[in-house]
Short mmCIF file of C-alpha atoms in Angstrom, two decimals:
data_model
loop_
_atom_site.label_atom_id
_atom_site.label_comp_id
_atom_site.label_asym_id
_atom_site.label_seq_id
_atom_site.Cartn_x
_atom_site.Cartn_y
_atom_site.Cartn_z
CA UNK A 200 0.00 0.00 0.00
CA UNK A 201 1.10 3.84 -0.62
CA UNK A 202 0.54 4.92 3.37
CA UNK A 203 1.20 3.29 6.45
CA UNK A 204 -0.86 0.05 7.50
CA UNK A 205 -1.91 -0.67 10.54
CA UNK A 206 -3.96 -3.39 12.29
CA UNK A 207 -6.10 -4.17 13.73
CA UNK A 208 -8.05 -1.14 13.70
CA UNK A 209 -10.14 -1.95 16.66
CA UNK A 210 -9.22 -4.32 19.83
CA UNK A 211 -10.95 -5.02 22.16
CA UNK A 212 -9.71 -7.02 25.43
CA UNK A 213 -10.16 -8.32 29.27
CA UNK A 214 -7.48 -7.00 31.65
CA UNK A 215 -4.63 -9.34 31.86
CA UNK A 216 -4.64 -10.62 28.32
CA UNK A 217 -2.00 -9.91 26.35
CA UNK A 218 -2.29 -7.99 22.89
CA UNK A 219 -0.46 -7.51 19.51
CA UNK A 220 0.03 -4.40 17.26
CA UNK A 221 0.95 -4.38 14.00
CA UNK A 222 2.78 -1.70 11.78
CA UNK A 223 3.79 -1.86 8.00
CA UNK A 224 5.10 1.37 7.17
CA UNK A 225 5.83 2.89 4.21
CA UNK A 226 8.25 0.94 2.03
CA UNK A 227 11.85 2.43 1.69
CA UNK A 228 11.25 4.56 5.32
CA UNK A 229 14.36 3.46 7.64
CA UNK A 230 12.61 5.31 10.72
CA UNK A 231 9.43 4.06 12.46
CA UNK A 232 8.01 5.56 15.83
CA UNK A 233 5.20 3.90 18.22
CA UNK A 234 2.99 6.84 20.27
CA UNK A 235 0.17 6.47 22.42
CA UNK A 236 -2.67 9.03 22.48
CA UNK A 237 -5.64 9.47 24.34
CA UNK A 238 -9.22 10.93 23.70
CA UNK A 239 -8.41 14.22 22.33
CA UNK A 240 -5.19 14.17 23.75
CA UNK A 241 -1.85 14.45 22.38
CA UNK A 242 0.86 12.17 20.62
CA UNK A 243 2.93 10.35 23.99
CA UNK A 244 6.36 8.93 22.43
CA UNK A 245 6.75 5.01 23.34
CA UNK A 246 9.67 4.02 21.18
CA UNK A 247 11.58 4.61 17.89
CA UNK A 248 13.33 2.46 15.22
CA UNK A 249 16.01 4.23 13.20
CA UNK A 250 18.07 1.05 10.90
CA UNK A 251 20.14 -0.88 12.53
CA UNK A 252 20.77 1.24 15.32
CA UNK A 253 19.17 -0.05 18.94
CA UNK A 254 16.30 1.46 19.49
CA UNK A 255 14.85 4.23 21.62
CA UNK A 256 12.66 2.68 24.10
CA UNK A 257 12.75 5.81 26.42
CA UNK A 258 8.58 6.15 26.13
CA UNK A 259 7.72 2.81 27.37
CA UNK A 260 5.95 3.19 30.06
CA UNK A 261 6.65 -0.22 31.90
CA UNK A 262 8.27 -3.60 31.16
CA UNK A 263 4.55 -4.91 30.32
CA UNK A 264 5.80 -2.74 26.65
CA UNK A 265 7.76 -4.23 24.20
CA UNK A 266 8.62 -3.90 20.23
CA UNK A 267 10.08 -5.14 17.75
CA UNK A 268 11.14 -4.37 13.98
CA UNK A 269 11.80 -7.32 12.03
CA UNK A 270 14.18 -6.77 8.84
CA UNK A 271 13.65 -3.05 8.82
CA UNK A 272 10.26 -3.30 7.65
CA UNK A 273 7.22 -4.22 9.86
CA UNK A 274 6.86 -3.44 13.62
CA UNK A 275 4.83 -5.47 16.66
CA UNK A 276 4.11 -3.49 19.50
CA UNK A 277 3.31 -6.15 22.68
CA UNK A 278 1.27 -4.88 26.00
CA UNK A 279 1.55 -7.87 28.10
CA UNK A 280 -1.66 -8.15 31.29
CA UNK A 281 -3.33 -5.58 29.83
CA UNK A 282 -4.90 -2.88 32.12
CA UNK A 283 -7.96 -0.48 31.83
CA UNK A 284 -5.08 2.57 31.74
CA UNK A 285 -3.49 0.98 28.37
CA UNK A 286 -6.89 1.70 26.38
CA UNK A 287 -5.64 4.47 23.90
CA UNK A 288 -5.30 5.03 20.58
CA UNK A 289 -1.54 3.49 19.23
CA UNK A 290 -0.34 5.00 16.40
CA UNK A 291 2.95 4.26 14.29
CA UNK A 292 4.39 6.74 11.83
CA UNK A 293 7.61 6.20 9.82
CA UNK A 294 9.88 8.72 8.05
CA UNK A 295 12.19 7.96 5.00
CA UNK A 296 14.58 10.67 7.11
CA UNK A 297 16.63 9.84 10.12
CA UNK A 298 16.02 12.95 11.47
CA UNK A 299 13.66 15.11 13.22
CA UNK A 300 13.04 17.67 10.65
CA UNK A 301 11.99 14.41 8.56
CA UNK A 302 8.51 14.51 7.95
CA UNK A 303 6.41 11.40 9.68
CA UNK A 304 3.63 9.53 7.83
CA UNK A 305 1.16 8.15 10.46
CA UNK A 306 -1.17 5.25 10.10
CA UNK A 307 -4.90 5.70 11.07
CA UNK A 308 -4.08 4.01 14.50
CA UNK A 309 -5.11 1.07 16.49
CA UNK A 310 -7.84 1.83 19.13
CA UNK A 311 -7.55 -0.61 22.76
CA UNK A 312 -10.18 -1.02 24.26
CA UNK A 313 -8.99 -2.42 28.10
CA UNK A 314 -12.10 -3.84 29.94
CA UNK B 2 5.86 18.55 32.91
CA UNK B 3 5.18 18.72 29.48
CA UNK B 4 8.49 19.93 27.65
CA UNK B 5 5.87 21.83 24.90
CA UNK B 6 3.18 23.95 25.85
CA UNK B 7 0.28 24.24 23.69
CA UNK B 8 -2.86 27.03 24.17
CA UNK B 9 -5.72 26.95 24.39
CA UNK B 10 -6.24 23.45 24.89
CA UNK B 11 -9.88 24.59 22.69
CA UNK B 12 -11.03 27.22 20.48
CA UNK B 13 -14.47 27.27 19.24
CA UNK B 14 -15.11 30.27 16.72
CA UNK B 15 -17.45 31.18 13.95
CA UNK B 16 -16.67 30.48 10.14
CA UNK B 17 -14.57 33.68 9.14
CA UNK B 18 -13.03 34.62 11.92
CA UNK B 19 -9.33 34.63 12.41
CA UNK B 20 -7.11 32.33 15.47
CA UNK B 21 -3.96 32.12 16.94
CA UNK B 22 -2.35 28.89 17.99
CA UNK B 23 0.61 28.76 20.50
CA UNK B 24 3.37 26.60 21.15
CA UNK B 25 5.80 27.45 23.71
CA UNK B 26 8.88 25.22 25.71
CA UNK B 27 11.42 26.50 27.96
CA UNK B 28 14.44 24.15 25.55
CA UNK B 29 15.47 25.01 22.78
CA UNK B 30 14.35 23.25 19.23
CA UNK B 31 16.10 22.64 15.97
CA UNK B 32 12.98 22.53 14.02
CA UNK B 33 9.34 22.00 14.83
CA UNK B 34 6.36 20.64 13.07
CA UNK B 35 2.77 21.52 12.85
CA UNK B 36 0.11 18.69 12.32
CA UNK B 37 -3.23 18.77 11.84
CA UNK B 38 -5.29 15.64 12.62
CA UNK B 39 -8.92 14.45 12.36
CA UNK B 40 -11.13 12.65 13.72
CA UNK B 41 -10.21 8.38 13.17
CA UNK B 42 -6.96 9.50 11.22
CA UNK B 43 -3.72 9.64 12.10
CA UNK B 44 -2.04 13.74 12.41
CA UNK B 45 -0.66 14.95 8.92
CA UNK B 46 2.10 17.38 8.38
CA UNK B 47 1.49 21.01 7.61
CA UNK B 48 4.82 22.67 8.06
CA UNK B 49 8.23 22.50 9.00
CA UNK B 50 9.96 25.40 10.85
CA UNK B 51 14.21 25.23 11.54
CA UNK B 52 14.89 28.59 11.21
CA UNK B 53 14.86 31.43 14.08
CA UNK B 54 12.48 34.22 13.77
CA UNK B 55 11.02 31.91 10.13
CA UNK B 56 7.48 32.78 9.18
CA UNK B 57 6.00 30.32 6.30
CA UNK B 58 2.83 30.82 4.93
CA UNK B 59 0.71 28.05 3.70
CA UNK B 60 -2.80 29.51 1.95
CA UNK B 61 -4.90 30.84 4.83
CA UNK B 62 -2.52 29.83 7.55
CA UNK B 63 1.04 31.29 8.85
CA UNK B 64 3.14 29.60 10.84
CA UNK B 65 6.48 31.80 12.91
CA UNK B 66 8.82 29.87 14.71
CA UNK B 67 10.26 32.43 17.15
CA UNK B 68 14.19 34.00 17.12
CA UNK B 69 14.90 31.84 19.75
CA UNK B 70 13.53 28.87 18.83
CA UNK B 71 11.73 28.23 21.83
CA UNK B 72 8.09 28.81 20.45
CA UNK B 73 5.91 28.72 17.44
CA UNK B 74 2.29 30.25 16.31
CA UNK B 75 -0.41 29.03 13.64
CA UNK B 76 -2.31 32.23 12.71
CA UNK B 77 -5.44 31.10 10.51
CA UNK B 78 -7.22 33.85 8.61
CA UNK B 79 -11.04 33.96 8.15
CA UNK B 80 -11.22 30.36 9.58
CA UNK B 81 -13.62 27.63 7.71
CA UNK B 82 -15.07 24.76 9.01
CA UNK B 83 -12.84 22.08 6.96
CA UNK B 84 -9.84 23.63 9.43
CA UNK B 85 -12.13 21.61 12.47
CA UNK B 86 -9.40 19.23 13.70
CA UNK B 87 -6.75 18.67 16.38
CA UNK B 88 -3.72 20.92 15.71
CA UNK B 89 -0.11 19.49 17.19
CA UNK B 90 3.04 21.14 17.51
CA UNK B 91 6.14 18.40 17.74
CA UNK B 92 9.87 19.75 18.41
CA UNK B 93 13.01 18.03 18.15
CA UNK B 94 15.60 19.37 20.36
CA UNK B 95 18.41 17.87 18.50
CA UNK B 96 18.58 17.21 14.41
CA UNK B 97 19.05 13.26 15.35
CA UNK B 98 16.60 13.17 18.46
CA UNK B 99 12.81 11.69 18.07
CA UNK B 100 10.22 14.42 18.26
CA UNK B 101 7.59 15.25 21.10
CA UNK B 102 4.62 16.47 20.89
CA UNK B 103 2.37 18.76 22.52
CA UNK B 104 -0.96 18.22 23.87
CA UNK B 105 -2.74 20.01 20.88
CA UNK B 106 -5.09 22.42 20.23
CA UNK B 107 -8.75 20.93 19.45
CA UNK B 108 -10.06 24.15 16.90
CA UNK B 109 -13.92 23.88 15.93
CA UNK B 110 -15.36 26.09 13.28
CA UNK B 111 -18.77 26.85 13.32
CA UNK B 112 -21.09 27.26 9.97
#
C-alpha cells in the first residue's frame, strides 16, 4: 500500500490478556516511531526504530511494553496483562529521514479497548 | 511537565473569523512541526519550521517559529469549518533526536 498500515483497527480485550500491534510502514522509510494518544489528547512517544541502530525505548511506560522491527520493515508493539489505563489510541508513523526535521507519515491508528 | 506547551487546549469560533495557535517550551528546538489531525486518522504534516524568527505561509494559515527557537504560532485567517481538527506542535531538540509532541489544540469552526 502507498501509506502506512496498521492493524487491527479496533481491539478489544479483558485486563490481563495480552495484545499484539501491528505496523507496516511505508516501504523504503528506515525510521518508524510507536505513540500512544488518548481521547483528544496528544501524541505520547513510546519508542523509535532508526536502521540498525538499537532502538529508543525511552517512552515505554513499563516492562509490560515491548517492540520489535523485524528486517527493517514491519513493527509489533506487545502490551503484556493488559490494564484499563493501556486503552488508547496506538499509532505508528515512519519517516524515510533519520532525522527530526523528517517529515512522519502516520497510520490511522489502532484503538484498545482495556475492559 | 510537558516539555511543549500548547494554548488553548480549545477554540471554538465562527466560520470567518481569524485564530492564533501557541506553542511554547522553555528548551530550545532545531525545528518543529505543525500537524493537523482528524477525527479516526492519524495527524498529517502542515509545516516544517528550523529557522529562528522563520514565518511560512501556507494559503490561509502562517506559521512563525520564534528568534529563539523556543516557540511557534499558527495564525489562521477567516477560519472555515474544513480547518475543524486537532492541531499538534512536535519539536526536536536535537537534528538526530525523536520528536515530542504537545498536547494540541482541538479548533472547531462553526457554519
Amino acid at each position: 500500500g502507498a501509506g502506512v498500515s496498521q492493524s487491527p483497527s479496533n481491539k478489544v480485550t479483558e485486563k490481563g490478556k495480552d495484545v499484539e500491534l501491528r505496523c507496516d510502514p511505508i516501504s523504503g522509510h528506515t525510521a518508524l516511531y510507536w505513540y500512544r494518544q488518548s481521547l483528544g489528547q496528544g501524541l505520547e512517544f513510546l519508542i523509535y526504530f532508526q536502521g540498525n541502530s538499537a532502538p529508543d525505548k525511552s517512552g515505554l511506560p513499563s516492562d509490560r511494553f515491548s517492540a520489535e522491527r523485524t528486517g527493517g520493515s514491519v513493527s509489533t508493539l506487545t502490551i503484556q496483562r493488559t490494564q484499563q489505563e493501556d486503552s488508547a489510541v496506538y499509532l505508528c508513523a515512519s519517516s524515510f529521514f533519520p532525522s527530526a526535521a523528517g517529515e512522519l507519515f502516520f497510520g490511522e491508528g489502532s484503538r484498545l479497548t482495556v475492559l | 511537565t510537558q516539555l511543549l506547551e500548547q494554548s488553548p487546549q480549545f477554540l471554538s469560533i465562527q466560520e470567518g473569523e481569524n485564530l492564533t495557535v501557541y506553542c511554547n517550551s522553555s528548551s530550545v528546538f532545531s525545528s518543529l512541526q505543525w500537524y493537523r489531525q482528524e477525527p479516526g486518522e492519524g495527524p498529517v504534516l502542515l509545516v516544517t519550521v528550523v529557522t529562528g524568527g522563520e514565518v511560512k505561509k501556507l494559503k490561509r494559515l502562517t506559521f512563525q517559529f520564534g528568534d529563539a527557537r523556543k516557540d511557534s504560532s499558527l495564525h489562521i485567517t477567516a477560519a472555515q469549518t474544513g480547518d475543524t481538527g486537532l492541531y499538534l506542535c512536535a519539536g526536536a531538540q536535537t537534528s538526530g533526536s525523536r520528536l515530542t509532541f504537545g498536547e494540541g489544540t482541538q479548533l472547531t469552526v462553526n457554519p
